Coordinates of C-alpha atoms and ligand atoms in Angstrom, one line a residue:
X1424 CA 0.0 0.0 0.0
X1425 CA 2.8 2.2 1.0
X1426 CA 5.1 1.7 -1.8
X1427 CA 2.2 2.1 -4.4
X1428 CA 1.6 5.5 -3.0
X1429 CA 4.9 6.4 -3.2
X1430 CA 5.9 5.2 -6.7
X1431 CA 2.9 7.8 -7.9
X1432 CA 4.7 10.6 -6.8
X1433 CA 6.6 12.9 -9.1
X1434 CA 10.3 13.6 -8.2
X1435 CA 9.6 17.4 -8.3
X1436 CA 7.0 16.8 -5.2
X1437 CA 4.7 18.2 -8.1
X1438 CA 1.7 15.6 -9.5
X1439 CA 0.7 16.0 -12.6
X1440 CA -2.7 16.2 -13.8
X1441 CA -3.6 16.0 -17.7
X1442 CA -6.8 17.3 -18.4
X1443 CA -7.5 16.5 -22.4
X1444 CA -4.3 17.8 -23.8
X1445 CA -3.7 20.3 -21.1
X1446 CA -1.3 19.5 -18.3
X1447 CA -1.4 20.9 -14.7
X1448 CA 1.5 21.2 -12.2
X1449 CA 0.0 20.0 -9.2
X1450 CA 2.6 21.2 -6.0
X1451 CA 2.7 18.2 -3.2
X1452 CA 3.0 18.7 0.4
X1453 CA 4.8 16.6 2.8
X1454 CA 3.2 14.7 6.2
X1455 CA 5.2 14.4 8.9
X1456 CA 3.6 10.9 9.0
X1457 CA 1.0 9.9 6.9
X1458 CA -0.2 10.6 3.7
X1459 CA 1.3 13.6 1.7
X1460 CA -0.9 15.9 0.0
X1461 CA -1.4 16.5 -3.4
X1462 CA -2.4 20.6 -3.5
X1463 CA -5.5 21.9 -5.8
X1464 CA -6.3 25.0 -4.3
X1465 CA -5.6 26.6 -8.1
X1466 CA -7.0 23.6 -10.1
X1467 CA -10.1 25.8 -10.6
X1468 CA -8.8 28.8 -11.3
X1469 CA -6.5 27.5 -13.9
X1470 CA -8.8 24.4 -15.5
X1471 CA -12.1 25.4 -14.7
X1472 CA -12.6 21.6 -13.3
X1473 CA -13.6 21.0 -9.5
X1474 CA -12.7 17.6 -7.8
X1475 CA -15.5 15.5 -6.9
X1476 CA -15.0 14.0 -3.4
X1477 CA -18.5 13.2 -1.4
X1478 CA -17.8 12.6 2.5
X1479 CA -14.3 14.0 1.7
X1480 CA -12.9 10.1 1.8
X1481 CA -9.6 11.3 -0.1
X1482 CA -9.5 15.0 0.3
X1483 CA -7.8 17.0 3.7
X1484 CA -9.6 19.6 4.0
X1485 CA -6.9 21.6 6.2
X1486 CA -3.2 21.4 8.1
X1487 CA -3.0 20.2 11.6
X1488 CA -0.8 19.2 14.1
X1489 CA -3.5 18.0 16.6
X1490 CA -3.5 14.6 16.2
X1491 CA -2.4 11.7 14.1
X1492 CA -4.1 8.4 13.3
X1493 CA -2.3 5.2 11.0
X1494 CA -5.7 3.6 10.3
X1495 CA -3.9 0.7 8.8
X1496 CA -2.0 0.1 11.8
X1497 CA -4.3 1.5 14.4
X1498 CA -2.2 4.0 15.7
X1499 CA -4.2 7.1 17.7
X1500 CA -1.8 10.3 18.8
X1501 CA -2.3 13.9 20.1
X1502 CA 0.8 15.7 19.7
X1503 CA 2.9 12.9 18.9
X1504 CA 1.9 11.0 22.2
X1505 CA 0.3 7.5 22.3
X1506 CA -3.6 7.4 23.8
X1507 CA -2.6 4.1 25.7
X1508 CA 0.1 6.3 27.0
X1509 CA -1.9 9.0 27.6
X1510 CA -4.6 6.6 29.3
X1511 CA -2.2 4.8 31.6
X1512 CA -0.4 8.4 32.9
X1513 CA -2.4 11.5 32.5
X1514 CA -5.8 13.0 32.9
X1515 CA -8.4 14.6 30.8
X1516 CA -7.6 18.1 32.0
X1517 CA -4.0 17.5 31.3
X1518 CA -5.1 16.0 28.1
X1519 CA -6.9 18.8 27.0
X1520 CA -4.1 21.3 27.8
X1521 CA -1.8 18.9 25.5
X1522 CA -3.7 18.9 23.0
X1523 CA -4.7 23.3 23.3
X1524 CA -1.3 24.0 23.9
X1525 CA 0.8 21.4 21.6
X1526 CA 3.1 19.8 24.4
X1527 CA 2.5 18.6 27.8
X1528 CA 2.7 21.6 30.6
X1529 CA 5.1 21.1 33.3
X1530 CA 3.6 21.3 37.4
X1531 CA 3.5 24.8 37.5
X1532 CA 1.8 25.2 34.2
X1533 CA -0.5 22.5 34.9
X1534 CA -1.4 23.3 38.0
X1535 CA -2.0 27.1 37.0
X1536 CA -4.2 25.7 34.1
X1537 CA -6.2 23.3 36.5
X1538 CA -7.3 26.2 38.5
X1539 CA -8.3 28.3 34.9
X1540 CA -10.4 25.7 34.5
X1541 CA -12.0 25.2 37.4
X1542 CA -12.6 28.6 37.6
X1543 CA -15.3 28.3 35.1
X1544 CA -17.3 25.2 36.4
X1545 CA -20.1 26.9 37.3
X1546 CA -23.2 28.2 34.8
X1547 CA -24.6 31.4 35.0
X1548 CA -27.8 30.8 37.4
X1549 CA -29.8 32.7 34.3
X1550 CA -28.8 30.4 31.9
X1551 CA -29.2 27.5 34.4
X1552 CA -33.4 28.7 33.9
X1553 CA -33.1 27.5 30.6
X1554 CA -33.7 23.5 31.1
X1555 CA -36.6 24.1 32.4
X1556 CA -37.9 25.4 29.2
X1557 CA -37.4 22.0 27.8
X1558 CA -40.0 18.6 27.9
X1559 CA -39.1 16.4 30.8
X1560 CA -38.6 13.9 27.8
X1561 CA -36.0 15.6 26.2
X1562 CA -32.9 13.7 25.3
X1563 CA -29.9 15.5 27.1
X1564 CA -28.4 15.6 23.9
X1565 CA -31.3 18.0 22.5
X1566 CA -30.0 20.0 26.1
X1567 CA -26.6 20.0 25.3
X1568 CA -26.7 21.3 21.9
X1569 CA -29.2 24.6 23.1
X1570 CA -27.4 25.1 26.2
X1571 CA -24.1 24.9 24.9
X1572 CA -25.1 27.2 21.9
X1573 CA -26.5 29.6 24.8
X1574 CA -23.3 30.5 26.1
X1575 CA -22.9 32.8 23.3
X1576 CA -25.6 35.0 25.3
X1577 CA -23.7 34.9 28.6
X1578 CA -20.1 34.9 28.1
X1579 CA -19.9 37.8 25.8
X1580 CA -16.6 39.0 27.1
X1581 CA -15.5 35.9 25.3
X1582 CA -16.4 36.5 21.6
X1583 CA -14.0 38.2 20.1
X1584 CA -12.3 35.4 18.1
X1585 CA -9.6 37.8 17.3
X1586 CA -8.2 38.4 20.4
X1587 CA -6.1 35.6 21.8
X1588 CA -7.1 36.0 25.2
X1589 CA -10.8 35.5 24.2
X1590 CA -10.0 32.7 22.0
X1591 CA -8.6 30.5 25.4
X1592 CA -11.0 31.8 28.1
X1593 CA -13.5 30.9 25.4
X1594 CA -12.0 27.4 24.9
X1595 CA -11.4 26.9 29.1
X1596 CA -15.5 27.9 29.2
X1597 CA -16.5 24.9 26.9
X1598 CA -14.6 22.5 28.6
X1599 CA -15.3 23.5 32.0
X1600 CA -18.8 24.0 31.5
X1601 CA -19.7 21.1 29.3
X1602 CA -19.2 18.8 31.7
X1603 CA -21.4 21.0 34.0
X1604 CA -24.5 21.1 31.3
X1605 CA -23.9 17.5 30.6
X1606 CA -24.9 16.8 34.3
X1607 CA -27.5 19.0 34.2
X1608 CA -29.1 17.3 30.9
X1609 CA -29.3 14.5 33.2
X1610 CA -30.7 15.6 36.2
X1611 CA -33.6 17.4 34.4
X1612 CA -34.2 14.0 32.4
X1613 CA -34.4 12.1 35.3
X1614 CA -36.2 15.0 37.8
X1615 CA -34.0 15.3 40.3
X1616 CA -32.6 18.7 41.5
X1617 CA -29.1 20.0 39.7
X1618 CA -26.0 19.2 41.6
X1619 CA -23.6 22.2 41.5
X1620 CA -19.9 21.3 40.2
X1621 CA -17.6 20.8 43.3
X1622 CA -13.7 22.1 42.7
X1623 CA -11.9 19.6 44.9
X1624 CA -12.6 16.9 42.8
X1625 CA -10.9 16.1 39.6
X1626 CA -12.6 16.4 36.2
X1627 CA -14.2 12.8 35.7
X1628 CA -15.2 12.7 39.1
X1629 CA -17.0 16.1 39.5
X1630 CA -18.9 15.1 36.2
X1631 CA -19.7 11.6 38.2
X1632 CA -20.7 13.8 41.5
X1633 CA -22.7 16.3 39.3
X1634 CA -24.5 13.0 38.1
X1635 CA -25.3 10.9 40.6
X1636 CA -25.2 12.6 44.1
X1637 CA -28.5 13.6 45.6
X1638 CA -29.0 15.9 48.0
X1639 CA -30.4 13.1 50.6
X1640 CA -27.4 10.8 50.7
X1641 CA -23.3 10.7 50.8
X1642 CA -22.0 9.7 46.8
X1643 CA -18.9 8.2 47.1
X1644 CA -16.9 8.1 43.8
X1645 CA -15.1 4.7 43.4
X1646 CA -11.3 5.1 42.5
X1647 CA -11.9 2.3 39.6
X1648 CA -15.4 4.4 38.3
X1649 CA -13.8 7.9 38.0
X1650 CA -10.5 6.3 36.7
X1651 CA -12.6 4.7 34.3
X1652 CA -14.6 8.0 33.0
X1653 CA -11.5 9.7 33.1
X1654 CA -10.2 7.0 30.3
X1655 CA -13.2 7.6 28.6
X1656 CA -12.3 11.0 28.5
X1657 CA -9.3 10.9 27.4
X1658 CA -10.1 8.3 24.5
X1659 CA -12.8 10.5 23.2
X1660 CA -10.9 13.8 23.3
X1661 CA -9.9 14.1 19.9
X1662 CA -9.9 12.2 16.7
X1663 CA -8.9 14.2 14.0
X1664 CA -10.8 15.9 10.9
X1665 CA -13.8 13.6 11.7
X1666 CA -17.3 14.8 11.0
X1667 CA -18.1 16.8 14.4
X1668 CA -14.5 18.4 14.0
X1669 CA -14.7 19.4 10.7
X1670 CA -18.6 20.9 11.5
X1671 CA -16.4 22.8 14.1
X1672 CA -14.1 24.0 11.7
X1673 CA -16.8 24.7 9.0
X1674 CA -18.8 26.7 11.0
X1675 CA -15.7 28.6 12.7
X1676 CA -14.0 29.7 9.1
X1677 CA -17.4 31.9 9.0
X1678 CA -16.2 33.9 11.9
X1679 CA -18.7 32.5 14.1
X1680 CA -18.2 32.9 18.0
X1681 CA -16.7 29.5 19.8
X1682 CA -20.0 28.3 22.0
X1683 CA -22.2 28.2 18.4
X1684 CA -19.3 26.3 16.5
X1685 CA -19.3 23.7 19.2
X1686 CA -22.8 24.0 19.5
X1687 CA -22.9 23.0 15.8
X1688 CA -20.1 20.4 16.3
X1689 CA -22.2 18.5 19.0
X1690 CA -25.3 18.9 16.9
X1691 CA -22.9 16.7 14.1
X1692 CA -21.8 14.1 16.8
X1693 CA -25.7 13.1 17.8
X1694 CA -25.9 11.1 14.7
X1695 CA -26.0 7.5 14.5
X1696 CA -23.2 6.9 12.2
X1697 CA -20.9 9.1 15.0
X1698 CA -21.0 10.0 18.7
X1699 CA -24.2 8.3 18.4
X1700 CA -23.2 5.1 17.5
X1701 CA -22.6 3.9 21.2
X1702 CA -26.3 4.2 22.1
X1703 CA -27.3 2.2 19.2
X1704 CA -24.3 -0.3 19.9
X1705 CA -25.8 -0.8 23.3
X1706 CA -29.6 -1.2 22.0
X1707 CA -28.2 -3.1 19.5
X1708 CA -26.9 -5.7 21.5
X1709 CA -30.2 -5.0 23.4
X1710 CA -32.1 -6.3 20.3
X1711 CA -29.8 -9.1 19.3
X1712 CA -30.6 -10.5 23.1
X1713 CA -28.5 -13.8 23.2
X1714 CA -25.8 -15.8 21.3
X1715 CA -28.2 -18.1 19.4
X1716 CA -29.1 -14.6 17.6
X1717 CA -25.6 -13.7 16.7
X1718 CA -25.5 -15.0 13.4
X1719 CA -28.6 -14.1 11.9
X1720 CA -27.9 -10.4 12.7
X1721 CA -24.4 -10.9 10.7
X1722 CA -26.2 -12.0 8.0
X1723 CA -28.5 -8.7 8.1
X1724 CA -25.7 -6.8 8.7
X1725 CA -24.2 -8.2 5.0
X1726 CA -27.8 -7.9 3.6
X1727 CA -27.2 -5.1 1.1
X1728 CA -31.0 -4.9 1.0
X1729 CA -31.7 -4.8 4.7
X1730 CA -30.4 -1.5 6.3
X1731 CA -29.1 -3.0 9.7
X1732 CA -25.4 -2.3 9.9
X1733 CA -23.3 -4.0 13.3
X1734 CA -23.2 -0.7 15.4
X1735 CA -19.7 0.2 16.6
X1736 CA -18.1 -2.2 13.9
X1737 CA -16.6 -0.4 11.2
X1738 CA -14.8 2.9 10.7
X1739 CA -13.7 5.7 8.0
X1740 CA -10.4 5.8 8.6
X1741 CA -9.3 2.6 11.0
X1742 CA -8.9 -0.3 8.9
X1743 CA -7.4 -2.6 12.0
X1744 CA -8.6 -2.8 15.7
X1745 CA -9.7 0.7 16.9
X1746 CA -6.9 1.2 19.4
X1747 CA -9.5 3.2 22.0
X1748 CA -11.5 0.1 21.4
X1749 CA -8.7 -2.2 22.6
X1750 CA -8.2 -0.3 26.0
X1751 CA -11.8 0.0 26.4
X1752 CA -12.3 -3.4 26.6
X1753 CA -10.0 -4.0 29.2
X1754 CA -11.8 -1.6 31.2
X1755 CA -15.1 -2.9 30.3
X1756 CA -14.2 -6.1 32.2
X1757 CA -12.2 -4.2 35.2
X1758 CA -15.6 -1.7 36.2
X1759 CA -18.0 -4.6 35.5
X1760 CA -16.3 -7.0 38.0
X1761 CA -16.2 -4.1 40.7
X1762 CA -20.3 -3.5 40.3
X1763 CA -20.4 -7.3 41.3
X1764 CA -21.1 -8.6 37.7
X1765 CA -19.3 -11.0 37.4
X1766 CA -21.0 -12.2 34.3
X1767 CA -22.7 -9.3 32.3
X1768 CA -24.3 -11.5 29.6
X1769 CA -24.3 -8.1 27.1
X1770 CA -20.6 -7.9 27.8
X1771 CA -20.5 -12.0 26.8
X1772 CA -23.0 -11.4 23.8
X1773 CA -20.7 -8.4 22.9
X1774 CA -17.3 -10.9 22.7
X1775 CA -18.8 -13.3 21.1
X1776 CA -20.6 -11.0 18.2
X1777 CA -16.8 -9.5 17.8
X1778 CA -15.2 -12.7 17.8
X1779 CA -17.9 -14.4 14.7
X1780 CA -17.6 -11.3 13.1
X1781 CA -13.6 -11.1 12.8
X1782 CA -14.1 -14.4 11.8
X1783 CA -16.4 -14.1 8.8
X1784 CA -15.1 -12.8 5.2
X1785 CA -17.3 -10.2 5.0
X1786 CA -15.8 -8.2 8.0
X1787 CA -12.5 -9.4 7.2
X1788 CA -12.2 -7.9 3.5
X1789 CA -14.3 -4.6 4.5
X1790 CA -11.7 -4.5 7.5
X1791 CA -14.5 -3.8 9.5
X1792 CA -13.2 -4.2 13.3
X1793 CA -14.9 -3.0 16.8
X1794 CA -14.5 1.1 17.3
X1795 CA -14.9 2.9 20.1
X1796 CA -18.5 2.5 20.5
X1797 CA -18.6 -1.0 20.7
X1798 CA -17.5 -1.2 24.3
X1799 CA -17.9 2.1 25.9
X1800 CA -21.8 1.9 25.9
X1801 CA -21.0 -1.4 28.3
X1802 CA -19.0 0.8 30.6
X1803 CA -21.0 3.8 31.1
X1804 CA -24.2 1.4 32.0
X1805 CA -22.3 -0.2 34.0
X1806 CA -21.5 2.8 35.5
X1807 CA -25.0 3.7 36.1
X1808 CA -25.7 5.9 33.1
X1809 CA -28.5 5.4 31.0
X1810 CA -28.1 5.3 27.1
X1811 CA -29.5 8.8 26.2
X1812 CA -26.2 9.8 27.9
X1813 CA -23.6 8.2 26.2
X1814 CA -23.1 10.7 23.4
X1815 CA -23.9 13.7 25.8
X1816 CA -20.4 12.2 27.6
X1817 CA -18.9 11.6 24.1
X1818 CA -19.3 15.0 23.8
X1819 CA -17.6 16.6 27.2
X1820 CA -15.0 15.2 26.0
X1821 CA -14.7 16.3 22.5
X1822 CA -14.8 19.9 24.0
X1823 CA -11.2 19.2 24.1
X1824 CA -10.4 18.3 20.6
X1825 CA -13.2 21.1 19.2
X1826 CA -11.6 24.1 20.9
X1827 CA -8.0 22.7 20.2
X1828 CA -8.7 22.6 16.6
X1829 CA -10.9 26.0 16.5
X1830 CA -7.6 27.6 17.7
X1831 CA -5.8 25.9 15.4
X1832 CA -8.1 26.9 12.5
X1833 CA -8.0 30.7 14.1
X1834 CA -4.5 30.7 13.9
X1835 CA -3.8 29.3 10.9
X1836 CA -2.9 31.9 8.4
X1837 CA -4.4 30.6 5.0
X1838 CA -7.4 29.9 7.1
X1839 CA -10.5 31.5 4.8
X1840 CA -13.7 30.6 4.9
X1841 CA -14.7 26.7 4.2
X1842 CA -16.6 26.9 1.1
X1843 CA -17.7 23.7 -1.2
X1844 CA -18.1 23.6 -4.8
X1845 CA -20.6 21.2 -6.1
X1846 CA -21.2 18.7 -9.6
X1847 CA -24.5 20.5 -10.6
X1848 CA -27.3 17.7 -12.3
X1849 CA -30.3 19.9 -11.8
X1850 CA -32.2 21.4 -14.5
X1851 CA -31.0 24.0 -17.3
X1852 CA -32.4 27.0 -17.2
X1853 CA -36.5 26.8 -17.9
X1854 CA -39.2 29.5 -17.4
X1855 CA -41.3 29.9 -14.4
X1856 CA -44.7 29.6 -17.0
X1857 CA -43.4 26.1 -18.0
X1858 CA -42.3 24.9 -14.9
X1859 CA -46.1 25.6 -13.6
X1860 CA -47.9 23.8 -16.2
X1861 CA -45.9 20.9 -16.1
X1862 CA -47.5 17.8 -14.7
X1863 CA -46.1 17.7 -10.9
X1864 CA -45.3 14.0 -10.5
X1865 CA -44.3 14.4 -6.5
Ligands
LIG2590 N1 -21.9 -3.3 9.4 C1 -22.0 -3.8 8.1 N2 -21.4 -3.4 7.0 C2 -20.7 -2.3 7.2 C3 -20.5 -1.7 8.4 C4 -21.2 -2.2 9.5 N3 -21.0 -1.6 10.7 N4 -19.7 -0.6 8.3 C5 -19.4 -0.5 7.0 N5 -20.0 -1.6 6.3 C6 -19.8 -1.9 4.9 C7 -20.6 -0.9 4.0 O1 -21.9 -1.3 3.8 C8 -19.7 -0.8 2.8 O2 -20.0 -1.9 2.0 P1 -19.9 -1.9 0.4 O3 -18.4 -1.6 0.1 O4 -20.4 -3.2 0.0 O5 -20.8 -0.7 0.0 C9 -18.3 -1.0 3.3 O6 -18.4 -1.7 4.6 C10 -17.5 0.3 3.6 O7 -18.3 1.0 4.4 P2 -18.6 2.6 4.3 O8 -20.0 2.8 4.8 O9 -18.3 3.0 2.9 O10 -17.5 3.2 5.2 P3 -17.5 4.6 5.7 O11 -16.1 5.0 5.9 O12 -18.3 5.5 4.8 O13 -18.4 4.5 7.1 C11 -19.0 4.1 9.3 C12 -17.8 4.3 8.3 C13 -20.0 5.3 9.1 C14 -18.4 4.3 10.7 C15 -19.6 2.8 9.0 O14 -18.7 1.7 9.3 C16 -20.8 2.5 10.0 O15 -21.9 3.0 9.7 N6 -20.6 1.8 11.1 C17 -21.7 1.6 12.1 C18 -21.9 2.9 12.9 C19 -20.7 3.2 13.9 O16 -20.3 2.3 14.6 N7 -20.3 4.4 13.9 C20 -19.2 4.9 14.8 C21 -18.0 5.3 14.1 S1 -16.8 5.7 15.2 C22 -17.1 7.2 15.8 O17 -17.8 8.0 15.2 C23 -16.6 7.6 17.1

């Protein structure tokens, strides 16, 4: 795979692109790792021809130095640093500040950056009004997307995307308060009054307290539980230009202000075939029920003309073992066996659906292995959260990944705004008269 790429590529780190008899100069730009870049950003001007890329599967659509991912290998970085490194060793605040800031902060910086954050935990008690506006019913994702777009209204001193300053207490808002609005989104889903964020406990664990602490009783946070959300954290802090990101980045090239492009970006994650692939996973699993159903729901799964698809199988860009999948389900076994299950039979149906599935040809030449989803959704019911949740706590932690690439984006100084072209197939131009008295077929 490699060396075909390579053998493709011009001497001059130029491609060339013939277009009838006309030939165009096509300048290449090198990866640190990963696939080079061929650049077309004057294709247009100078053929008149756009390139045709639907769900952008070979185009990068900017420069970054977030984070890095070898699909074919399975290989997930932020800055240059291993996630199972970064999931043994650090946190998610000190992930976050990794990935904001490029390298990892030393004690002082870190410590100095913990309190920044905390700083902001809390939500102003105005905007705290809003949930009740929403049904009882509401999913917390529906919550998460309003509130977090809300900001905009109360953190005005904030907005200025062209002041640096802004730009990072803008960024240490989102993260701090997600987590906050997350919990929130819970409580009003399940009626019980709002816990307020508590800033003598770490990140993972103040989103656990926020959660599941009720004024009537003590909540003691297990050292294995809040260890286990921080991981979670940490795993789903970043991943590169993926859809959410790039909605991020999308709306941010517009000039929009922080809190409504990640607003946008969690609006992007709720979908099925992203962040909200771990709810489905998990009702899924729920559906197939036991192991005598496994293989029937393969066969669905291959059925072109039967739309089930194995939930948290498969992925755009990892063609091996989704390396956040691998530590998850390490954990997975870890948090069950300290809630006293000792034998979950979703986990069970879970390992063996994975294990037919790597087995059978259809999964092994799509290289379709478990992602993230496939596990996680065990965890966090494990854990006590309900499924609505799972992408609301997918999302806390992208907080990390959207602001780090929004600054990125901000800085960046061929950044302009995101604009698509399109192949027009519509109709030529016809006059209104006509297009009344035509028959409407709809
Ligand atoms: N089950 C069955 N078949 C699948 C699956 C699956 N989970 N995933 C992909 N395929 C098949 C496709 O039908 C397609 O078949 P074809 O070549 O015969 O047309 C082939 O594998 C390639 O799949 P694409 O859909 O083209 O791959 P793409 O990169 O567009 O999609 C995606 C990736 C959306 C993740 C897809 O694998 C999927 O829908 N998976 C299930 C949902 C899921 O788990 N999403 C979470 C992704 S991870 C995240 O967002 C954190």
């Amino acid at each position: 795979m490699k060396s075909k790429k390579k053998s493709t590529k011009s001497k001059k780190n130029t491609a060339k692109l013939i277009i009838n008899s006309n030939t165009y100069q096509l300048p290449i730009h090198k990866a640190t790792e990963g696939s080079d870049v061929i650049n077309i950003t004057k294709l247009f001007s100078e053929s008149g021809y756009f390139t045709y890329d639907p769900g952008f599967t070979s185009t990068a659509a900017c420069e970054s130095k977030v984070t890095y991912i070898d699909g074919e290998k399975g290989i997930l970085r932020y800055r240059g640093i291993d996630v199972s490194e970064l999931a043994e060793k650090s946190d998610f605040i000190e992930v976050s500040n990794l990935l904001i800031y490029g390298d990892l902060p030393n004690q002082k910086q870190l410590k100095k950056y913990r309190k920044l954050i905390v700083n902001h935990t809390m939500l102003n008690e105005q905007l705290i009004k809003f949930f009740n506006g929403f049904r009882r019913d509401a999913h917390p994702m529906a919550m998460m997307v309003g509130v977090m777009g809300a900001l905009s209204a109360f953190y005005q001193d904030s907005l200025d995307i062209n002041d640096p300053h802004q730009r990072m207490t803008a960024a240490r808002r989102i993260i701090a308060k997600a987590a906050t609005i997350g919990a929130m989104s819970y409580k009003y889903s399940v009626g019980q009054p709002f816990v307020y964020p508590d800033n003598e406990l770490s990140y993972a664990e103040n989103f656990l307290n926020m959660c599941f602490s009720v004024p009537s009783e003590n909540y003691k946070i297990p050292k294995i539980i809040s260890r286990a959300m921080d991981i979670i954290l940490i795993l789903h802090a970043d991943h590169e230009q993926n859809a959410s990101t790039s909605t991020v980045r999308l709306a941010g090239s517009s000039g929009a202000n922080p809190f409504a492009c990640v607003a946008a970006g969690v609006a992007s994650l709720w979908g099925p075939a992203h962040g909200g692939a771990n709810q489905a996973a998990l009702e899924m699993l729920e559906t197939i029920g036991n192991k005598n159903n496994i293989d029937k729901y393969i066969e669905k799964a291959k059925d072109k003309t039967d739309e089930f698809k194995l939930m948290g199988f498969g992925h755009r860009v990892y063609k091996n073992y989704d390396p956040r999948a691998k530590i998850l389900k390490n954990i997975c076994k870890k948090v069950l066996a300290h809630v006293g299950v000792k034998k979950d039979p979703i986990l069970e149906l879970a390992i063996e659906l994975e294990k037919r599935a790597l087995k059978d040809s259809y999964f092994i030449q799509k290289k379709l292995y478990p992602n993230v989803d496939f596990y996680s959704g065990i965890i966090l019911r494990a854990i006590g959260f309900p499924p609505e949740m799972f992408t609301v706590i997918f999302s806390i932690a992208r907080t990390a990944g959207w602001t780090a690439q929004w600054t990125e984006m901000i800085d960046d100084p061929i950044q302009k705004i995101g604009r698509p072209r399109q192949l027009y197939t519509g109709n030529k131009s016809q006059k209104y008269g006509k297009i009344r008295s035509k028959k409407n077929t709809r």
